[in-house]
């Protein structure tokens, strides 16, 4: 949403914040996989650029791994020493506790208007935006071109075609015809992609929730989706030797890069991983029940600003700089992620340069992507329950209806606790 409110609206592009000797503390997540490409280098370069134009403001950045960053911020907040800015995985708990600035209190109208609308909408808690999207990704179906050629098959567009392709791959001895990672690492992602692909346009909803944001995990369509997975993929031995509930995304990606997987849902990081190993792969939109899935799963990480120390003016000015087109593009290109602004997305979409072109299939999915219900403070508990239990829905003797109903009960309880 674009708001005409907020003192930062007149600050976009200013060279001075009208204040001096202010230090802003930013805690950020590390998107790199080595010291050579740590996010610290990105932030150091950006901060040097900003501080050279704003001599009265210093930006103190601490970068932590994704394993630690959310806990680090929570510890700081709990100790009464909240950072000014945090770039982490979730914002809703802090918004609900009244600890965050609204986006409209910080950002210029131009910056607010540039965010992709579905990402801005996902940053809302109780219809007000507190979470500012920072990086995004979507999912597509990756397939091994070499294995597909040997099996004489083409990429699927429907579930029936996917099952037929998987059967042909199995006949050729492929270890994982379709890799189905429903293990505790990231089962909530694979689950949501399948829920979305099983939802038709008429019934609406966005996987875990309905059109008004109420959990409907055990809807008949979702039960039908997991019944199909259990009976037509897992039950026919088309997902490989590992029980899906014990098979993690990282293991599935490694197996794909090792040439052992025919196809799987993947995000942009798999491009580099598979390319390094010399795997010849293609990418197509995720198949749906009767045609290409009406929506892909989107994921966004978040920037947020804490009110504890004040400094709204300086925070807003810095964030307007962070979200300048050149800076958004620099980050997205460095880490193979999708831009969160329309201006940077348009540049990337029009570019045929290698790093940009590789992301085009994911960019194509972004306008119709659906995100986790991150604006609900209950989502953390629901996500944890899905990671722990969804694999049982496709296990031998498992009941999709029973498992999804159990998860729905968890979600309903978590939601009512948050509302009380």
Short mmCIF file of C-alpha atoms in Angstrom, two decimals:
data_model
loop_
_atom_site.label_atom_id
_atom_site.label_comp_id
_atom_site.label_asym_id
_atom_site.label_seq_id
_atom_site.Cartn_x
_atom_site.Cartn_y
_atom_site.Cartn_z
CA UNK A 1 0.00 0.00 0.00
CA UNK A 2 1.23 3.50 -0.76
CA UNK A 3 0.78 5.97 2.05
CA UNK A 4 1.03 9.73 1.88
CA UNK A 5 1.92 9.74 5.56
CA UNK A 6 5.30 9.54 7.17
CA UNK A 7 8.03 12.07 7.73
CA UNK A 8 10.35 10.17 5.43
CA UNK A 9 8.20 11.03 2.44
CA UNK A 10 10.12 14.25 1.90
CA UNK A 11 13.50 12.69 2.55
CA UNK A 12 14.03 10.47 -0.47
CA UNK A 13 17.30 11.34 -2.12
CA UNK A 14 18.34 13.88 0.51
CA UNK A 15 22.03 14.15 1.15
CA UNK A 16 21.60 14.97 4.82
CA UNK A 17 19.22 13.89 7.52
CA UNK A 18 19.53 17.15 9.38
CA UNK A 19 21.10 15.38 12.33
CA UNK A 20 24.62 14.47 13.31
CA UNK A 21 26.54 11.83 15.20
CA UNK A 22 23.89 9.15 14.93
CA UNK A 23 24.88 5.49 14.76
CA UNK A 24 22.33 3.02 13.44
CA UNK A 25 22.79 -0.64 14.31
CA UNK A 26 21.77 -3.16 11.65
CA UNK A 27 21.71 -6.92 12.18
CA UNK A 28 21.59 -8.83 8.90
CA UNK A 29 21.52 -12.40 7.64
CA UNK A 30 24.36 -13.90 5.65
CA UNK A 31 23.37 -15.08 2.17
CA UNK A 32 26.87 -16.15 1.20
CA UNK A 33 28.22 -19.67 1.35
CA UNK A 34 31.82 -18.67 2.12
CA UNK A 35 33.86 -15.78 3.45
CA UNK A 36 34.51 -14.73 -0.14
CA UNK A 37 30.88 -13.83 -0.78
CA UNK A 38 29.62 -13.11 2.71
CA UNK A 39 26.83 -10.56 2.95
CA UNK A 40 29.21 -8.55 5.11
CA UNK A 41 31.03 -7.51 1.92
CA UNK A 42 27.79 -6.33 0.35
CA UNK A 43 26.84 -4.30 3.40
CA UNK A 44 30.36 -2.89 3.84
CA UNK A 45 30.34 -1.54 0.28
CA UNK A 46 26.82 -0.15 0.59
CA UNK A 47 27.52 1.47 3.96
CA UNK A 48 30.75 3.05 2.70
CA UNK A 49 28.79 4.55 -0.18
CA UNK A 50 26.03 5.83 2.12
CA UNK A 51 28.31 7.23 4.81
CA UNK A 52 30.36 9.14 2.24
CA UNK A 53 27.18 11.06 1.41
CA UNK A 54 25.93 11.35 5.01
CA UNK A 55 28.87 12.31 7.24
CA UNK A 56 26.70 12.64 10.35
CA UNK A 57 25.37 9.08 10.25
CA UNK A 58 27.22 5.85 10.89
CA UNK A 59 25.83 2.40 10.12
CA UNK A 60 27.13 -0.43 12.34
CA UNK A 61 26.37 -3.76 10.62
CA UNK A 62 26.58 -7.21 12.21
CA UNK A 63 26.10 -10.19 9.91
CA UNK A 64 25.16 -13.64 11.23
CA UNK A 65 24.38 -16.97 9.59
CA UNK A 66 20.77 -17.93 9.01
CA UNK A 67 21.21 -20.51 11.77
CA UNK A 68 21.81 -17.74 14.29
CA UNK A 69 20.46 -14.40 13.09
CA UNK A 70 16.83 -14.67 14.20
CA UNK A 71 17.89 -15.83 17.67
CA UNK A 72 20.49 -13.05 17.92
CA UNK A 73 17.86 -10.41 17.24
CA UNK A 74 15.42 -12.00 19.68
CA UNK A 75 18.08 -12.04 22.40
CA UNK A 76 18.88 -8.38 21.78
CA UNK A 77 15.21 -7.39 21.92
CA UNK A 78 14.56 -9.48 25.03
CA UNK A 79 17.54 -7.84 26.74
CA UNK A 80 16.15 -4.39 26.01
CA UNK A 81 18.80 -3.57 23.40
CA UNK A 82 16.93 -3.84 20.12
CA UNK A 83 18.91 -2.96 17.00
CA UNK A 84 17.65 -0.08 14.90
CA UNK A 85 17.25 -2.38 11.91
CA UNK A 86 17.05 -6.13 11.45
CA UNK A 87 17.11 -8.05 8.18
CA UNK A 88 15.82 -11.49 9.16
CA UNK A 89 13.19 -14.12 8.43
CA UNK A 90 10.06 -12.92 10.24
CA UNK A 91 8.56 -9.71 11.56
CA UNK A 92 5.04 -10.48 12.83
CA UNK A 93 5.89 -11.19 16.48
CA UNK A 94 7.70 -7.86 16.80
CA UNK A 95 4.88 -6.01 15.04
CA UNK A 96 2.30 -7.58 17.34
CA UNK A 97 4.36 -6.53 20.36
CA UNK A 98 4.31 -2.91 19.17
CA UNK A 99 8.07 -2.76 18.72
CA UNK A 100 8.30 -1.81 15.03
CA UNK A 101 7.85 1.33 12.98
CA UNK A 102 5.23 1.18 10.26
CA UNK A 103 6.74 1.21 6.78
CA UNK A 104 4.88 4.43 6.03
CA UNK A 105 6.63 6.14 8.96
CA UNK A 106 9.99 5.49 7.32
CA UNK A 107 9.90 5.18 3.56
CA UNK A 108 9.37 7.75 0.84
CA UNK A 109 6.25 7.39 -1.27
CA UNK A 110 8.46 6.51 -4.25
CA UNK A 111 10.15 3.68 -2.35
CA UNK A 112 6.85 2.30 -1.06
CA UNK A 113 5.28 2.39 -4.51
CA UNK A 114 8.21 0.49 -6.02
CA UNK A 115 7.73 -2.69 -3.97
CA UNK A 116 5.98 -5.57 -5.69
CA UNK A 117 2.46 -5.48 -4.33
CA UNK A 118 2.15 -9.09 -3.19
CA UNK A 119 5.37 -8.70 -1.19
CA UNK A 120 4.20 -5.49 0.45
CA UNK A 121 0.88 -7.14 1.25
CA UNK A 122 2.67 -10.07 2.86
CA UNK A 123 4.51 -7.56 5.07
CA UNK A 124 1.27 -6.48 6.74
CA UNK A 125 0.20 -7.30 10.27
CA UNK A 126 -3.43 -6.41 10.92
CA UNK A 127 -3.61 -4.55 7.59
CA UNK A 128 -0.63 -2.29 8.31
CA UNK A 129 2.79 -2.87 6.76
CA UNK A 130 5.64 -3.42 9.20
CA UNK A 131 7.68 -5.99 7.29
CA UNK A 132 9.65 -4.49 4.41
CA UNK A 133 10.55 -7.13 1.79
CA UNK A 134 14.29 -7.50 1.26
CA UNK A 135 14.89 -10.55 -0.93
CA UNK A 136 12.55 -12.94 -2.71
CA UNK A 137 12.52 -16.25 -4.51
CA UNK A 138 10.00 -18.54 -6.16
CA UNK A 139 9.93 -22.22 -7.06
CA UNK A 140 10.02 -23.96 -10.44
CA UNK A 141 10.32 -27.58 -11.47
CA UNK A 142 13.93 -28.54 -12.24
CA UNK A 143 14.49 -31.60 -14.44
CA UNK A 144 17.61 -33.47 -15.50
CA UNK A 145 17.81 -33.16 -19.29
CA UNK A 146 20.15 -36.15 -19.66
CA UNK A 147 17.90 -38.49 -17.69
CA UNK A 148 14.81 -37.23 -19.50
CA UNK A 149 16.43 -37.84 -22.89
CA UNK A 150 17.40 -41.40 -21.91
CA UNK A 151 13.82 -42.05 -20.83
CA UNK A 152 12.41 -40.43 -23.99
CA UNK A 153 10.15 -38.05 -22.05
CA UNK A 154 9.36 -34.33 -22.00
CA UNK A 155 8.82 -32.03 -18.99
CA UNK A 156 5.38 -32.42 -17.40
CA UNK A 157 2.66 -29.78 -17.20
CA UNK A 158 0.12 -31.83 -15.21
CA UNK A 159 0.25 -34.23 -12.28
CA UNK A 160 -0.63 -37.19 -14.52
CA UNK A 161 2.26 -36.31 -16.83
CA UNK A 162 4.57 -35.92 -13.82
CA UNK A 163 3.62 -39.39 -12.57
CA UNK A 164 4.08 -40.89 -16.03
CA UNK A 165 7.48 -39.23 -16.39
CA UNK A 166 8.48 -40.47 -12.94
CA UNK A 167 7.47 -44.02 -13.88
CA UNK A 168 9.56 -43.83 -17.06
CA UNK A 169 12.54 -42.55 -15.07
CA UNK A 170 12.12 -45.36 -12.53
CA UNK A 171 12.15 -47.91 -15.36
CA UNK A 172 15.53 -46.49 -16.42
CA UNK A 173 16.92 -47.01 -12.92
CA UNK A 174 16.85 -43.39 -11.76
CA UNK A 175 17.25 -43.38 -7.97
CA UNK A 176 14.87 -40.47 -7.30
CA UNK A 177 12.41 -40.09 -10.21
CA UNK A 178 10.72 -37.25 -8.31
CA UNK A 179 12.48 -36.05 -5.16
CA UNK A 180 9.89 -35.29 -2.46
CA UNK A 181 11.63 -33.66 0.54
CA UNK A 182 9.09 -33.59 3.37
CA UNK A 183 11.76 -33.87 6.07
CA UNK A 184 12.03 -31.39 8.94
CA UNK A 185 14.44 -28.97 7.23
CA UNK A 186 11.97 -27.30 4.86
CA UNK A 187 8.86 -29.48 4.58
CA UNK A 188 6.63 -26.41 4.87
CA UNK A 189 7.92 -25.23 1.46
CA UNK A 190 7.43 -28.47 -0.49
CA UNK A 191 4.04 -28.84 1.18
CA UNK A 192 2.88 -25.36 0.19
CA UNK A 193 3.97 -25.79 -3.42
CA UNK A 194 1.91 -28.97 -3.69
CA UNK A 195 -1.08 -27.35 -1.97
CA UNK A 196 -0.92 -24.46 -4.43
CA UNK A 197 -0.62 -26.75 -7.44
CA UNK A 198 -3.70 -28.64 -6.28
CA UNK A 199 -5.82 -25.50 -5.91
CA UNK A 200 -7.88 -24.39 -8.88
CA UNK A 201 -8.66 -20.77 -9.67
CA UNK A 202 -12.35 -21.13 -8.82
CA UNK A 203 -11.83 -22.33 -5.26
CA UNK A 204 -9.23 -19.68 -4.40
CA UNK A 205 -7.16 -19.84 -1.27
CA UNK A 206 -3.43 -19.82 -0.98
CA UNK A 207 -2.39 -23.26 0.23
CA UNK A 208 -2.43 -22.98 3.99
CA UNK A 209 -5.12 -20.29 4.20
CA UNK A 210 -8.31 -19.27 2.43
CA UNK A 211 -8.95 -15.96 0.70
CA UNK A 212 -9.63 -14.15 3.97
CA UNK A 213 -6.52 -15.53 5.67
CA UNK A 214 -8.13 -18.26 7.78
CA UNK A 215 -6.22 -21.54 7.98
CA UNK A 216 -7.83 -24.28 5.90
CA UNK A 217 -5.06 -26.88 5.96
CA UNK A 218 -7.54 -29.78 5.96
CA UNK A 219 -9.70 -28.47 3.11
CA UNK A 220 -10.98 -31.19 0.81
CA UNK A 221 -8.69 -29.99 -1.97
CA UNK A 222 -5.65 -30.22 0.29
CA UNK A 223 -6.66 -33.70 1.45
CA UNK A 224 -7.10 -34.71 -2.19
CA UNK A 225 -3.64 -33.35 -2.98
CA UNK A 226 -1.88 -35.41 -0.32
CA UNK A 227 -3.97 -38.46 -1.12
CA UNK A 228 -2.71 -38.22 -4.71
CA UNK A 229 0.89 -37.82 -3.50
CA UNK A 230 0.56 -40.83 -1.22
CA UNK A 231 -1.16 -43.12 -3.71
CA UNK A 232 0.20 -42.04 -7.10
CA UNK A 233 3.79 -41.04 -6.31
CA UNK A 234 5.05 -42.36 -2.97
CA UNK A 235 2.97 -45.54 -3.00
CA UNK A 236 4.22 -46.44 -6.47
CA UNK A 237 7.87 -46.04 -5.51
CA UNK A 238 8.38 -42.94 -7.66
CA UNK A 239 10.02 -40.76 -4.98
CA UNK A 240 13.11 -42.85 -4.30
CA UNK A 241 14.35 -45.06 -1.47
CA UNK A 242 14.16 -42.47 1.33
CA UNK A 243 10.95 -41.93 3.28
CA UNK A 244 9.79 -38.43 2.28
CA UNK A 245 9.29 -37.48 5.94
CA UNK A 246 12.99 -38.10 6.59
CA UNK A 247 14.30 -36.61 3.34
CA UNK A 248 15.49 -33.00 3.58
CA UNK A 249 15.65 -30.34 0.88
CA UNK A 250 19.44 -30.03 1.14
CA UNK A 251 19.77 -33.78 0.53
CA UNK A 252 17.42 -33.56 -2.45
CA UNK A 253 19.43 -30.70 -3.95
CA UNK A 254 22.69 -32.60 -3.43
CA UNK A 255 21.22 -35.69 -5.08
CA UNK A 256 20.05 -33.58 -8.04
CA UNK A 257 23.52 -32.08 -8.42
CA UNK A 258 24.92 -35.63 -8.32
CA UNK A 259 22.68 -36.65 -11.23
CA UNK A 260 20.48 -38.97 -9.15
CA UNK A 261 17.20 -37.03 -9.39
CA UNK A 262 14.89 -36.82 -12.38
CA UNK A 263 12.92 -33.80 -11.19
CA UNK A 264 12.14 -31.74 -8.11
CA UNK A 265 10.83 -28.37 -6.99
CA UNK A 266 13.73 -25.97 -6.60
CA UNK A 267 14.68 -22.37 -5.95
CA UNK A 268 17.43 -20.26 -7.57
CA UNK A 269 20.26 -21.57 -5.37
CA UNK A 270 20.01 -24.93 -7.14
CA UNK A 271 21.13 -23.35 -10.42
CA UNK A 272 24.66 -22.75 -9.19
CA UNK A 273 24.82 -26.01 -7.26
CA UNK A 274 23.84 -28.11 -10.27
CA UNK A 275 25.94 -26.10 -12.72
CA UNK A 276 29.08 -26.63 -10.62
CA UNK A 277 28.57 -30.39 -10.91
CA UNK A 278 27.98 -30.24 -14.66
CA UNK A 279 24.36 -31.35 -14.57
CA UNK A 280 22.40 -30.42 -17.68
CA UNK A 281 19.04 -29.26 -16.41
CA UNK A 282 15.95 -27.42 -17.52
CA UNK A 283 13.33 -25.45 -15.61
CA UNK A 284 9.58 -25.27 -16.21
CA UNK A 285 6.61 -23.96 -14.22
CA UNK A 286 5.35 -26.32 -11.53
CA UNK A 287 2.78 -28.78 -12.88
CA UNK A 288 -0.75 -28.53 -11.52
CA UNK A 289 -3.57 -31.00 -11.17
CA UNK A 290 -4.87 -30.37 -14.69
CA UNK A 291 -2.34 -27.90 -16.07
CA UNK A 292 0.44 -25.55 -15.01
CA UNK A 293 0.00 -24.58 -11.37
CA UNK A 294 -2.00 -21.36 -11.02
CA UNK A 295 0.53 -20.08 -8.47
CA UNK A 296 4.09 -20.72 -7.44
CA UNK A 297 5.27 -20.51 -3.88
CA UNK A 298 7.04 -17.25 -3.16
CA UNK A 299 9.34 -16.56 -0.25
CA UNK A 300 10.48 -13.22 1.09
CA UNK A 301 12.93 -12.26 3.80
CA UNK A 302 12.28 -9.08 5.72
CA UNK A 303 13.76 -5.79 6.82
CA UNK A 304 12.23 -4.17 9.91
CA UNK A 305 12.95 -1.12 12.04
CA UNK A 306 12.64 -1.08 15.83
CA UNK A 307 11.24 1.95 17.61
CA UNK A 308 13.25 1.57 20.81
CA UNK A 309 16.07 3.95 19.92
CA UNK A 310 14.09 6.43 17.84
CA UNK A 311 16.02 7.68 14.79
CA UNK A 312 13.03 7.26 12.45
CA UNK A 313 14.32 10.02 10.20
CA UNK A 314 17.79 8.53 9.80
CA UNK A 315 16.43 4.99 9.45
CA UNK A 316 14.05 6.09 6.72
CA UNK A 317 16.74 7.93 4.81
CA UNK A 318 19.06 4.94 4.96
CA UNK A 319 16.34 2.54 3.83
CA UNK A 320 15.45 4.74 0.87
CA UNK A 321 19.11 4.37 -0.11
CA UNK A 322 19.13 0.59 0.48
CA UNK A 323 16.18 0.18 -1.88
CA UNK A 324 17.61 2.28 -4.70
CA UNK A 325 17.48 0.32 -7.94
CA UNK A 326 21.25 -0.14 -8.25
CA UNK A 327 21.56 -1.52 -4.71
CA UNK A 328 18.65 -3.93 -5.07
CA UNK A 329 20.11 -5.21 -8.34
CA UNK A 330 23.59 -5.57 -6.87
CA UNK A 331 22.30 -7.72 -4.01
CA UNK A 332 20.03 -9.83 -6.21
CA UNK A 333 22.79 -10.53 -8.73
CA UNK A 334 25.36 -11.38 -6.06
CA UNK A 335 23.16 -13.99 -4.37
CA UNK A 336 20.91 -15.24 -7.17
CA UNK A 337 17.75 -13.88 -5.60
CA UNK A 338 14.82 -11.98 -7.04
CA UNK A 339 14.50 -8.21 -6.67
CA UNK A 340 11.68 -7.03 -4.42
CA UNK A 341 11.07 -3.80 -6.37
CA UNK A 342 9.37 -3.28 -9.71
CA UNK A 343 12.16 -1.08 -11.05
CA UNK A 344 14.90 -3.66 -10.41
CA UNK A 345 12.67 -6.52 -11.59
CA UNK A 346 12.03 -4.74 -14.88
CA UNK A 347 15.75 -4.24 -15.44
CA UNK A 348 16.49 -7.90 -14.70
CA UNK A 349 13.63 -9.13 -16.88
CA UNK A 350 14.90 -7.11 -19.85
CA UNK A 351 18.50 -8.27 -19.44
CA UNK A 352 20.04 -11.13 -21.39
CA UNK A 353 23.23 -11.11 -19.30
CA UNK A 354 23.95 -14.56 -17.86
CA UNK A 355 23.21 -13.95 -14.16
CA UNK A 356 19.96 -12.16 -14.96
CA UNK A 357 18.75 -14.54 -17.68
CA UNK A 358 19.17 -17.54 -15.37
CA UNK A 359 16.62 -15.99 -13.02
CA UNK A 360 13.99 -15.25 -15.69
CA UNK A 361 11.99 -18.46 -15.04
CA UNK A 362 11.70 -17.47 -11.38
CA UNK A 363 10.89 -13.85 -12.20
CA UNK A 364 8.10 -15.08 -14.47
CA UNK A 365 6.51 -16.84 -11.49
CA UNK A 366 6.75 -13.89 -9.10
CA UNK A 367 3.65 -11.90 -10.19
CA UNK A 368 1.36 -14.83 -9.39
CA UNK A 369 3.31 -16.22 -6.44
CA UNK A 370 1.74 -16.85 -3.04
CA UNK A 371 3.72 -16.40 0.17
CA UNK A 372 3.54 -18.15 3.51
CA UNK A 373 1.03 -16.49 5.88
CA UNK A 374 3.90 -14.61 7.53
CA UNK A 375 1.63 -11.82 8.71
CA UNK A 376 0.14 -14.23 11.25
CA UNK A 377 2.11 -14.57 14.49
CA UNK A 378 0.82 -18.15 14.63
CA UNK A 379 2.71 -19.10 11.47
CA UNK A 380 5.92 -20.02 13.32
CA UNK A 381 4.08 -22.67 15.35
CA UNK A 382 2.17 -23.94 12.32
CA UNK A 383 5.33 -24.15 10.23
CA UNK A 384 7.09 -26.11 12.96
CA UNK A 385 4.17 -28.54 13.17
CA UNK A 386 4.17 -29.05 9.39
CA UNK A 387 7.93 -29.74 9.39
CA UNK A 388 7.50 -32.31 12.13
CA UNK A 389 4.39 -34.10 10.96
CA UNK A 390 3.52 -33.75 7.28
CA UNK A 391 5.68 -36.68 6.21
CA UNK A 392 3.31 -39.02 8.04
CA UNK A 393 0.56 -38.09 5.57
CA UNK A 394 2.30 -39.98 2.76
CA UNK A 395 3.83 -42.78 4.85
CA UNK A 396 2.61 -46.38 4.43
CA UNK A 397 -0.59 -46.70 6.40
CA UNK A 398 -0.75 -42.94 6.91
CA UNK A 399 -3.95 -40.97 6.52
CA UNK A 400 -3.71 -37.60 4.74
CA UNK A 401 -7.06 -36.57 6.19
CA UNK A 402 -6.03 -37.41 9.75
CA UNK A 403 -2.65 -35.66 9.53
CA UNK A 404 -4.01 -32.52 7.85
CA UNK A 405 -6.85 -32.33 10.38
CA UNK A 406 -4.31 -32.60 13.19
CA UNK A 407 -2.28 -29.76 11.66
CA UNK A 408 -5.46 -27.72 11.24
CA UNK A 409 -6.20 -28.14 14.96
CA UNK A 410 -2.70 -26.92 15.78
CA UNK A 411 -3.18 -23.91 13.51
CA UNK A 412 -6.60 -23.05 14.95
CA UNK A 413 -5.27 -23.22 18.51
CA UNK A 414 -2.21 -21.12 17.66
CA UNK A 415 -4.36 -18.57 15.90
CA UNK A 416 -6.81 -18.26 18.81
CA UNK A 417 -3.96 -17.91 21.31
CA UNK A 418 -2.51 -15.05 19.27
CA UNK A 419 -5.87 -13.32 19.07
CA UNK A 420 -6.47 -13.52 22.81
#
